[in-house]
Coordinates of C-alpha atoms in Angstrom, one line a residue:
M1 CA -36.5 -6.1 7.5
P2 CA -34.9 -8.1 4.6
H3 CA -32.6 -6.3 2.2
P4 CA -34.3 -5.5 -1.1
L5 CA -32.3 -8.0 -3.2
G6 CA -34.2 -10.9 -1.7
V7 CA -31.4 -13.4 -2.2
S8 CA -27.8 -13.4 -1.1
P9 CA -25.3 -12.2 -3.7
G10 CA -22.2 -14.2 -4.5
K11 CA -20.0 -11.2 -3.8
V12 CA -20.1 -7.8 -2.1
V13 CA -17.2 -5.7 -3.4
A14 CA -16.3 -2.4 -1.8
V15 CA -14.0 0.3 -3.1
H16 CA -11.5 1.8 -0.7
L17 CA -11.3 5.4 -1.9
N18 CA -13.2 6.9 -4.7
Y19 CA -14.5 10.4 -4.1
R20 CA -12.4 13.5 -4.5
S21 CA -13.6 15.0 -1.3
R22 CA -12.7 11.8 0.6
A23 CA -9.3 11.7 -1.1
A24 CA -8.6 15.3 0.0
E25 CA -9.7 14.3 3.5
R26 CA -7.3 11.3 3.5
G27 CA -4.5 13.4 1.9
R28 CA -3.9 11.0 -1.0
V29 CA -5.3 10.3 -4.5
P30 CA -4.9 6.7 -5.7
D31 CA -3.8 6.0 -9.3
H32 CA -6.2 3.0 -9.5
P33 CA -9.2 1.8 -7.6
S34 CA -8.5 -0.8 -4.8
Y35 CA -11.1 -3.1 -3.3
F36 CA -12.1 -5.3 -0.4
L37 CA -14.8 -8.0 0.0
K38 CA -17.7 -8.0 2.5
P39 CA -19.6 -11.2 3.3
A40 CA -23.1 -11.5 2.0
T41 CA -24.1 -12.1 5.6
S42 CA -23.3 -8.5 6.3
L43 CA -26.3 -7.4 4.2
A44 CA -29.3 -5.9 6.0
G45 CA -32.3 -3.7 5.2
T46 CA -33.9 -0.4 6.3
G47 CA -35.0 -0.6 10.0
D48 CA -32.4 -3.2 10.9
E49 CA -30.1 -2.3 13.8
L50 CA -26.4 -1.6 13.5
V51 CA -25.0 -3.5 16.4
R52 CA -21.7 -2.1 17.8
P53 CA -19.7 -4.8 19.5
R54 CA -19.0 -4.3 23.2
G55 CA -15.6 -2.7 23.8
C56 CA -15.7 -0.8 20.5
E57 CA -15.9 3.0 20.4
L58 CA -15.1 3.8 16.8
M59 CA -18.1 2.7 14.8
S60 CA -18.1 4.4 11.5
I61 CA -20.8 4.9 8.9
E62 CA -20.3 5.6 5.2
G63 CA -23.1 6.4 2.9
E64 CA -22.5 4.9 -0.5
I65 CA -24.1 4.3 -3.9
A66 CA -24.5 0.5 -4.4
L67 CA -24.6 -1.1 -7.9
V68 CA -26.3 -4.5 -8.4
V69 CA -25.0 -6.6 -11.3
G70 CA -27.8 -7.8 -13.6
E71 CA -25.8 -9.4 -16.5
R72 CA -22.6 -11.5 -16.2
A73 CA -19.6 -9.4 -16.7
H74 CA -16.3 -10.9 -17.8
R75 CA -13.6 -8.7 -19.4
V76 CA -16.0 -6.0 -20.5
P77 CA -14.6 -2.7 -21.7
P78 CA -15.7 0.6 -20.0
D79 CA -17.8 1.7 -22.9
R80 CA -20.0 -1.4 -22.5
A81 CA -19.8 -1.8 -18.7
W82 CA -22.8 0.1 -17.5
R83 CA -25.2 -2.2 -19.4
H84 CA -24.2 -5.0 -17.0
I85 CA -25.7 -3.1 -14.0
R86 CA -29.4 -3.7 -13.3
W87 CA -30.1 -1.8 -10.1
V88 CA -28.9 1.2 -8.2
T89 CA -29.6 1.6 -4.5
A90 CA -28.4 3.2 -1.2
A91 CA -25.9 1.5 1.1
N92 CA -24.2 2.1 4.4
D93 CA -20.7 0.6 4.6
A94 CA -20.5 0.4 8.4
G95 CA -17.6 -0.8 10.4
V96 CA -15.6 -0.6 13.6
Y97 CA -12.1 0.8 13.4
D98 CA -11.3 -0.8 16.7
L99 CA -10.9 -4.1 14.9
R100 CA -9.2 -2.9 11.8
Y101 CA -5.7 -3.8 13.0
A102 CA -6.8 -7.5 13.3
D103 CA -7.3 -7.9 9.5
R104 CA -5.3 -5.0 8.1
G105 CA -6.3 -4.5 4.4
S106 CA -9.0 -7.1 4.2
N107 CA -11.4 -5.4 6.7
L108 CA -13.1 -8.7 7.3
R109 CA -13.8 -8.3 11.0
S110 CA -13.9 -4.5 11.1
K111 CA -16.5 -4.2 8.2
G112 CA -17.8 -7.7 7.7
S113 CA -20.0 -8.2 10.8
D114 CA -23.6 -9.3 10.4
G115 CA -25.8 -6.4 9.5
F116 CA -22.9 -4.0 8.6
T117 CA -24.1 -3.5 5.0
P118 CA -27.6 -2.2 5.0
L119 CA -29.1 -1.7 1.5
G120 CA -32.3 -0.1 0.2
P121 CA -35.0 0.6 0.8
R122 CA -35.8 0.7 -3.0
L123 CA -34.0 -0.3 -6.1
L124 CA -33.7 2.1 -9.0
D125 CA -33.6 0.8 -12.5
A126 CA -30.1 1.5 -13.8
R127 CA -31.4 2.1 -17.3
S128 CA -33.6 5.0 -16.0
V129 CA -30.9 7.0 -14.3
D130 CA -27.9 9.0 -15.4
P131 CA -24.9 7.3 -13.7
A132 CA -23.0 10.6 -13.7
A133 CA -25.8 12.6 -12.0
L134 CA -26.7 10.7 -8.9
R135 CA -26.8 12.4 -5.6
L136 CA -25.8 10.7 -2.3
R137 CA -26.8 12.1 1.1
T138 CA -26.3 10.8 4.6
W139 CA -28.0 12.0 7.8
V140 CA -27.1 11.4 11.4
N141 CA -29.9 12.2 13.8
G142 CA -31.5 14.4 11.1
E143 CA -28.4 16.4 10.2
V144 CA -26.8 16.1 6.8
V145 CA -23.2 14.9 7.2
Q146 CA -22.5 13.8 3.6
D147 CA -23.8 15.4 0.4
D148 CA -22.0 14.6 -2.9
T149 CA -22.7 13.6 -6.5
S150 CA -21.4 10.8 -8.7
D151 CA -19.7 13.3 -11.1
T152 CA -17.0 13.8 -8.5
L153 CA -15.9 10.1 -8.4
L154 CA -12.2 9.4 -9.1
F155 CA -13.3 6.3 -10.9
D156 CA -16.7 6.2 -12.5
F157 CA -19.1 3.3 -12.3
A158 CA -18.2 1.9 -15.7
R159 CA -14.5 2.1 -14.8
L160 CA -15.1 0.0 -11.7
V161 CA -17.1 -2.7 -13.5
A162 CA -14.6 -2.9 -16.3
D163 CA -11.6 -3.0 -13.9
L164 CA -13.1 -5.7 -11.7
S165 CA -14.2 -7.8 -14.7
R166 CA -10.6 -8.0 -16.0
T167 CA -9.8 -10.7 -13.5
V168 CA -13.0 -11.3 -11.5
T169 CA -16.2 -12.4 -13.2
L170 CA -19.2 -10.5 -11.9
E171 CA -22.3 -12.5 -11.6
P172 CA -26.0 -11.4 -11.5
G173 CA -26.8 -10.2 -8.0
D174 CA -23.3 -9.2 -7.1
V175 CA -23.1 -5.9 -5.2
I176 CA -20.5 -3.1 -5.8
L177 CA -20.2 -0.4 -3.1
T178 CA -18.7 2.5 -5.0
G179 CA -17.0 4.5 -2.2
T180 CA -18.0 7.2 0.2
P181 CA -17.5 11.0 0.1
S182 CA -16.1 13.2 2.9
G183 CA -18.2 13.6 6.0
A184 CA -18.3 9.9 7.1
G185 CA -17.7 9.7 10.8
V186 CA -18.2 8.0 14.1
V187 CA -21.6 7.2 15.6
G188 CA -22.7 5.6 18.8
P189 CA -25.7 3.8 20.4
G190 CA -28.8 5.9 20.1
D191 CA -27.8 7.5 16.8
L192 CA -30.0 7.2 13.7
V193 CA -28.2 6.9 10.3
E194 CA -30.1 7.5 7.1
V195 CA -28.8 7.3 3.5
E196 CA -30.5 8.2 0.3
V197 CA -29.6 8.1 -3.4
S198 CA -31.5 10.2 -5.9
G199 CA -31.3 11.2 -9.5
S200 CA -33.3 11.5 -12.7
G201 CA -36.4 12.4 -10.7
Q202 CA -36.2 9.2 -8.6
S203 CA -35.2 8.3 -5.1
T204 CA -34.3 5.1 -3.2
G205 CA -36.0 6.6 -0.1
R206 CA -34.1 6.8 3.1
L207 CA -32.2 3.8 4.3
A208 CA -32.6 4.1 8.1
N209 CA -30.7 2.2 10.7
A210 CA -30.3 2.8 14.4
V211 CA -27.1 2.1 16.2
V212 CA -27.3 0.0 19.3
E213 CA -24.8 -1.6 21.7
A214 CA -24.4 -5.4 21.6
G215 CA -26.2 -7.2 24.4
G216 CA -23.2 -9.2 25.6
P217 CA -19.4 -8.9 25.5
L218 CA -17.3 -10.0 22.6
A219 CA -15.8 -13.5 23.2
E220 CA -12.2 -13.3 24.1
Y221 CA -10.9 -16.2 21.9
G222 CA -9.8 -13.8 19.1
A223 CA -8.6 -10.2 18.5
M224 CA -10.1 -7.8 21.0
P225 CA -11.0 -4.1 20.2
R226 CA -8.4 -1.5 20.6
A227 CA -8.3 2.1 19.3
L228 CA -4.9 2.9 17.8
P229 CA -4.1 6.5 17.1
E230 CA -4.0 6.0 13.4
D231 CA -7.4 4.2 13.5
R232 CA -8.9 6.9 15.6
A233 CA -7.7 9.5 13.1
A234 CA -9.0 7.5 10.2
A235 CA -12.4 7.0 11.8
Y236 CA -12.8 10.7 12.4
G237 CA -11.5 11.7 9.0
T238 CA -8.5 13.5 10.2
P239 CA -4.9 13.0 9.2
V240 CA -2.6 11.3 11.7
E241 CA 0.0 14.0 11.3
P242 CA -1.6 17.2 10.1
V243 CA 0.5 19.4 7.8
L244 CA -0.4 22.5 9.8
T245 CA 0.4 21.6 13.4
P246 CA -0.5 24.3 16.0
E247 CA 3.1 25.3 16.2
R248 CA 3.5 25.7 12.4
R249 CA 0.2 27.6 12.1
E250 CA 1.2 30.0 14.9
A251 CA 4.6 30.6 13.3
L252 CA 3.1 31.3 9.9
T253 CA 0.6 33.6 11.4
S254 CA 3.4 35.8 12.7
L255 CA 5.3 35.9 9.4
S256 CA 4.6 38.2 6.5
V257 CA 3.8 37.1 3.0
A258 CA 6.7 39.3 1.8
T259 CA 9.2 37.5 3.9
L260 CA 7.9 34.1 2.9
A261 CA 7.9 35.1 -0.8
S262 CA 11.6 36.1 -0.6
Q263 CA 12.5 32.7 1.0
L264 CA 10.6 30.9 -1.7
R265 CA 12.4 32.9 -4.3
K266 CA 15.8 31.9 -2.8
R267 CA 14.7 28.3 -3.5
G268 CA 13.8 29.0 -7.1
L269 CA 10.1 29.1 -6.5
G270 CA 8.9 32.3 -8.0
G271 CA 5.4 31.2 -9.1
C272 CA 3.8 30.7 -5.8
Y273 CA 2.2 34.2 -5.4
V274 CA -1.5 34.3 -6.3
D275 CA -1.6 37.2 -8.8
G276 CA -4.3 39.9 -8.7
V277 CA -6.2 39.0 -5.6
R278 CA -6.8 41.6 -2.8
P279 CA -8.1 41.1 0.7
V280 CA -11.6 42.3 1.6
R281 CA -10.2 43.0 5.1
P282 CA -6.5 43.9 5.0
D283 CA -6.4 43.7 8.8
L284 CA -7.0 39.9 8.8
R285 CA -4.4 37.3 8.5
M286 CA -5.0 33.9 6.9
V287 CA -3.2 30.5 7.3
G288 CA -4.7 27.2 6.2
T289 CA -4.6 24.2 3.9
A290 CA -6.1 24.3 0.4
R291 CA -9.5 22.9 -0.5
T292 CA -10.0 23.5 -4.2
L293 CA -13.0 24.4 -6.5
R294 CA -12.8 24.8 -10.3
Y295 CA -15.1 26.8 -12.5
L296 CA -15.2 26.2 -16.3
P297 CA -16.4 28.6 -19.0
L298 CA -20.2 29.0 -19.2
R299 CA -22.0 26.6 -21.6
D300 CA -25.8 26.9 -21.2
D301 CA -26.5 23.3 -22.0
L302 CA -24.1 22.1 -19.3
F303 CA -25.0 24.8 -16.8
A304 CA -28.5 23.3 -16.6
R305 CA -26.9 20.0 -15.4
H306 CA -23.9 21.3 -13.4
G307 CA -25.0 24.7 -12.2
G308 CA -28.2 24.0 -10.3
G309 CA -29.0 22.3 -7.0
M310 CA -26.2 21.0 -4.9
N311 CA -23.6 22.0 -7.5
A312 CA -19.8 21.8 -7.1
Q313 CA -19.7 25.3 -5.6
K314 CA -22.1 24.4 -2.8
R315 CA -20.5 21.0 -2.3
A316 CA -17.1 22.6 -1.8
V317 CA -18.5 24.9 0.9
E318 CA -20.4 22.1 2.6
S319 CA -17.3 19.9 2.7
V320 CA -14.7 22.4 3.8
L321 CA -13.1 21.4 7.0
P322 CA -11.9 23.5 10.0
G323 CA -8.6 25.2 9.2
E324 CA -9.0 24.8 5.4
V325 CA -8.9 27.6 2.8
L326 CA -11.4 27.3 0.0
V327 CA -9.4 28.2 -3.2
M328 CA -11.4 28.9 -6.4
D329 CA -10.1 28.8 -10.0
A330 CA -12.3 31.2 -12.0
R331 CA -9.8 31.7 -14.8
R332 CA -9.2 35.3 -13.6
E333 CA -12.6 36.4 -14.9
A334 CA -13.3 39.5 -12.9
D335 CA -16.8 40.4 -14.1
A336 CA -18.8 37.6 -12.5
G337 CA -19.3 36.7 -8.8
T338 CA -18.0 33.4 -7.5
L339 CA -18.9 33.8 -3.9
G340 CA -21.5 35.7 -1.9
D341 CA -22.3 36.4 1.7
I342 CA -24.5 33.3 2.3
L343 CA -21.9 30.8 1.2
A344 CA -19.1 32.8 2.9
L345 CA -21.1 32.6 6.1
R346 CA -21.6 28.9 5.7
A347 CA -17.8 28.4 5.1
L348 CA -17.1 30.5 8.3
R349 CA -19.6 28.3 10.3
R350 CA -17.8 25.2 9.1
G351 CA -14.5 26.6 10.4
A352 CA -12.9 27.7 7.1
A353 CA -9.7 29.6 7.6
G354 CA -10.5 31.8 4.5
V355 CA -11.5 31.9 0.9
V356 CA -9.4 32.9 -2.2
T357 CA -10.9 33.4 -5.6
D358 CA -9.4 34.8 -8.8
G359 CA -12.9 35.8 -9.8
G360 CA -15.4 38.3 -8.5
L361 CA -17.0 38.6 -5.1
R362 CA -20.6 39.5 -4.5
D363 CA -22.1 41.1 -1.4
S364 CA -18.6 42.5 -0.5
A365 CA -19.8 44.7 2.4
A366 CA -21.6 41.9 4.1
V367 CA -18.7 39.5 3.5
A368 CA -16.3 42.1 5.1
G369 CA -18.5 42.1 8.2
L370 CA -18.2 38.4 8.7
G371 CA -14.6 38.5 9.9
L372 CA -13.6 35.7 7.4
P373 CA -10.4 36.4 5.4
V374 CA -11.5 36.6 1.8
Y375 CA -9.4 37.5 -1.2
S376 CA -10.8 38.2 -4.7
T377 CA -9.8 39.7 -8.0
S378 CA -12.8 42.1 -8.0
V379 CA -16.1 43.0 -6.6
H380 CA -18.9 42.2 -9.0
S381 CA -22.7 41.7 -8.5
A382 CA -23.3 39.3 -11.4
V383 CA -24.0 35.7 -10.5
L384 CA -21.6 32.9 -11.5
G385 CA -24.0 31.9 -14.4
R386 CA -22.9 34.9 -16.3
K387 CA -19.4 33.5 -16.9
H388 CA -18.9 30.2 -15.1
V389 CA -20.1 26.7 -14.6
P390 CA -19.1 25.2 -11.2
W391 CA -17.5 22.0 -12.3
D392 CA -15.4 20.0 -9.8
T393 CA -13.7 20.0 -6.5
D394 CA -10.5 18.7 -4.8
V395 CA -8.4 18.8 -8.0
P396 CA -5.2 20.8 -8.8
I397 CA -6.2 24.2 -10.0
A398 CA -4.8 27.5 -11.3
C399 CA -5.7 30.4 -9.1
G400 CA -4.2 33.8 -10.1
N401 CA -1.6 32.0 -12.2
A402 CA -0.5 29.9 -9.2
L403 CA -0.8 26.1 -9.2
V404 CA -2.7 25.1 -6.1
Q405 CA -3.0 21.4 -5.1
P406 CA -5.4 20.2 -2.4
G407 CA -3.4 20.2 0.9
D408 CA -1.0 23.0 -0.1
V409 CA -0.6 25.7 2.6
L410 CA -1.9 29.2 1.9
V411 CA -0.8 32.3 3.8
G412 CA -2.4 35.7 3.3
D413 CA -2.1 39.2 4.6
A414 CA -2.5 42.8 3.3
D415 CA 0.1 42.1 0.6
G416 CA -1.8 39.1 -0.9
V417 CA -1.7 35.3 -0.9
L418 CA 1.1 32.9 -1.2
V419 CA 1.1 29.1 -1.8
L420 CA 3.6 27.1 0.3
P421 CA 4.7 23.6 -0.6
P422 CA 4.0 21.5 2.6
H423 CA 7.3 19.7 2.4
L424 CA 9.2 23.0 2.8
L425 CA 7.3 24.4 5.7
D426 CA 9.8 23.8 8.5
E427 CA 12.8 25.3 6.6
L428 CA 10.7 28.2 5.3
I429 CA 9.5 29.0 8.8
S430 CA 13.0 28.8 10.3
D431 CA 14.7 30.9 7.7
S432 CA 11.8 33.4 7.6
V433 CA 12.0 33.9 11.4
E434 CA 15.7 34.6 11.0
Q435 CA 15.2 37.0 8.1
E436 CA 12.6 39.0 10.1
R437 CA 14.9 39.0 13.2
Q438 CA 17.6 40.5 11.1
E439 CA 15.3 43.0 9.5
A440 CA 14.1 44.1 13.0
F441 CA 17.7 44.8 13.9
I442 CA 18.4 46.6 10.7
A443 CA 15.2 48.7 11.1
E444 CA 16.4 49.8 14.6
R445 CA 19.7 50.9 13.3
V446 CA 18.2 52.8 10.3
A447 CA 15.8 54.5 12.7
E448 CA 18.9 55.6 14.7
G449 CA 20.3 57.2 11.6
A450 CA 22.6 54.4 10.2
S451 CA 23.1 54.1 6.5
V452 CA 21.9 51.0 4.8
A453 CA 25.3 50.5 3.2
G454 CA 26.8 47.4 4.6
L455 CA 23.9 47.0 6.9
Y456 CA 21.1 45.9 4.6
P457 CA 21.8 43.0 4.2
I458 CA 24.0 42.7 7.3
G459 CA 27.6 42.9 6.3
P460 CA 30.8 42.0 8.2
D461 CA 31.0 45.3 10.0
W462 CA 27.6 44.7 11.6
R463 CA 27.6 41.0 12.4
E464 CA 29.1 41.3 15.9
A465 CA 26.6 44.0 16.8
Y466 CA 23.8 41.8 15.5
R467 CA 25.0 38.8 17.6
A468 CA 25.1 41.0 20.7
W469 CA 21.6 42.3 20.0
C470 CA 20.3 38.8 19.7
N471 CA 21.9 37.7 22.9
A472 CA 20.5 40.8 24.7
R473 CA 17.0 40.0 23.5
S474 CA 17.4 36.3 24.4
A475 CA 18.5 37.2 27.9
A476 CA 15.6 39.6 28.3
G477 CA 13.3 36.7 27.4
S478 CA 11.9 38.3 24.3
S479 CA 10.3 35.6 22.1
R480 CA 8.6 37.9 19.6
L481 CA 10.0 40.3 17.1
P482 CA 9.7 44.0 18.1
A483 CA 7.4 46.3 16.4
S484 CA 9.0 48.4 13.7
P485 CA 10.4 51.6 15.4
A486 CA 9.2 55.0 14.5
P487 CA 11.4 56.4 11.8
K488 CA 13.9 59.2 12.6
S489 CA 14.7 61.7 9.9
D490 CA 16.6 64.9 9.4
V491 CA 13.5 66.2 7.6
P492 CA 10.8 67.4 9.9
P493 CA 7.7 65.2 9.7
T494 CA 4.7 66.5 7.8
P495 CA 2.1 67.8 10.2
A496 CA -1.0 65.8 10.6
P497 CA -4.1 67.3 9.0
Q498 CA -6.4 69.1 11.4
E499 CA -9.9 67.8 12.0
S500 CA -12.5 70.0 10.3
R501 CA -15.0 71.6 12.8
P502 CA -18.5 72.7 12.2

């Protein structure tokens, strides 16, 4: 069916990257918004089919909030920009990554095909909605894949209008696609995609479009589809080179927080330990990249707006990716909960590697039974509304006096949690493995009765023995550090207590 605008706009402007969750997914945060143009012929309405060209496999869908200009905008400042917007509606910024290489940057063929920008089904009067309180949801085959709100935008709507109008005059009917949150992904023939924008008690309704395969092949007198590794990674929302490769993750899992902390200290980094948090399960190890959530002090008038519904806390849980650690900044307030068993279970089901909060934990016994590594300052039954307003996600935070940026690496064991700068991972791992190898040798010698003098750390008199020990272990094919030997002592061990009997 026709799109709800009725007439073709002069311009369809799309923002490349504008949600914090998407920026965290992409591993970068832009200093300024950047844009590309989509042809007006790409517009479609609800019920129209999304036609994937033959030979393409990476058709992406991106739910977005679309703005329709109602009043000519030329060099308007941000404080007057919103009045130039007449309508708000739902949009799907569809595309095929298989053709992205052909028009790198412009996205013309990858995102400009006929029907690749469905809008609707209803237009919301911009004067009747709060632009900072709009909710965007996307479903694929009935399952929610995107759920975010406009208060998490990197650049709000007024900023976009003002920025564009500095050099490009916006005319009535022009459309601005304002970016997509995390969760956008690849769909194929037979999938049904739905997008809805709601707010201020109103809804656009669901913009529904089915994906189909093109009836015939793509003519060969132009660039043909091809799926490059970087395009495949971008389409699925995964980094081309993840910080935590399987090898790095495995190595960090075998290293203790104490060892890594000493290596950071040698590099002048003494503020990377998360103060005050303790594990719910000391037997569990944790390694993952940071996904951040920030709480601000309670203000009742703002809690009504930010604390209910799909608030920042729930959005953070629903957007956490496999292998990520959800890190919460609760300002070290120990007497209010910041996480309970339901959200911890949801984080576990989404593949989270752990949760760290410098606030309180609710339902601690149930959380302990999940098998998810969780660290908290305290156990407290009070809900977050006693002290906190869940405010925003995917921003640098302070957790237990440690600065944590999205994408930092967190390691946890029974001793606590440490933040590792990603660019230091390889040297930290290498030097930590050597440190623990030396400490295993030292522990064996001390267990045999040797004095620590000149041995801990290894001095000149022990270096040759250490080299021989390393060679012997290498020849034996030992790839893991030995367990700490049982201590020997001239003092008889204390007898173990006897079990009481009835």
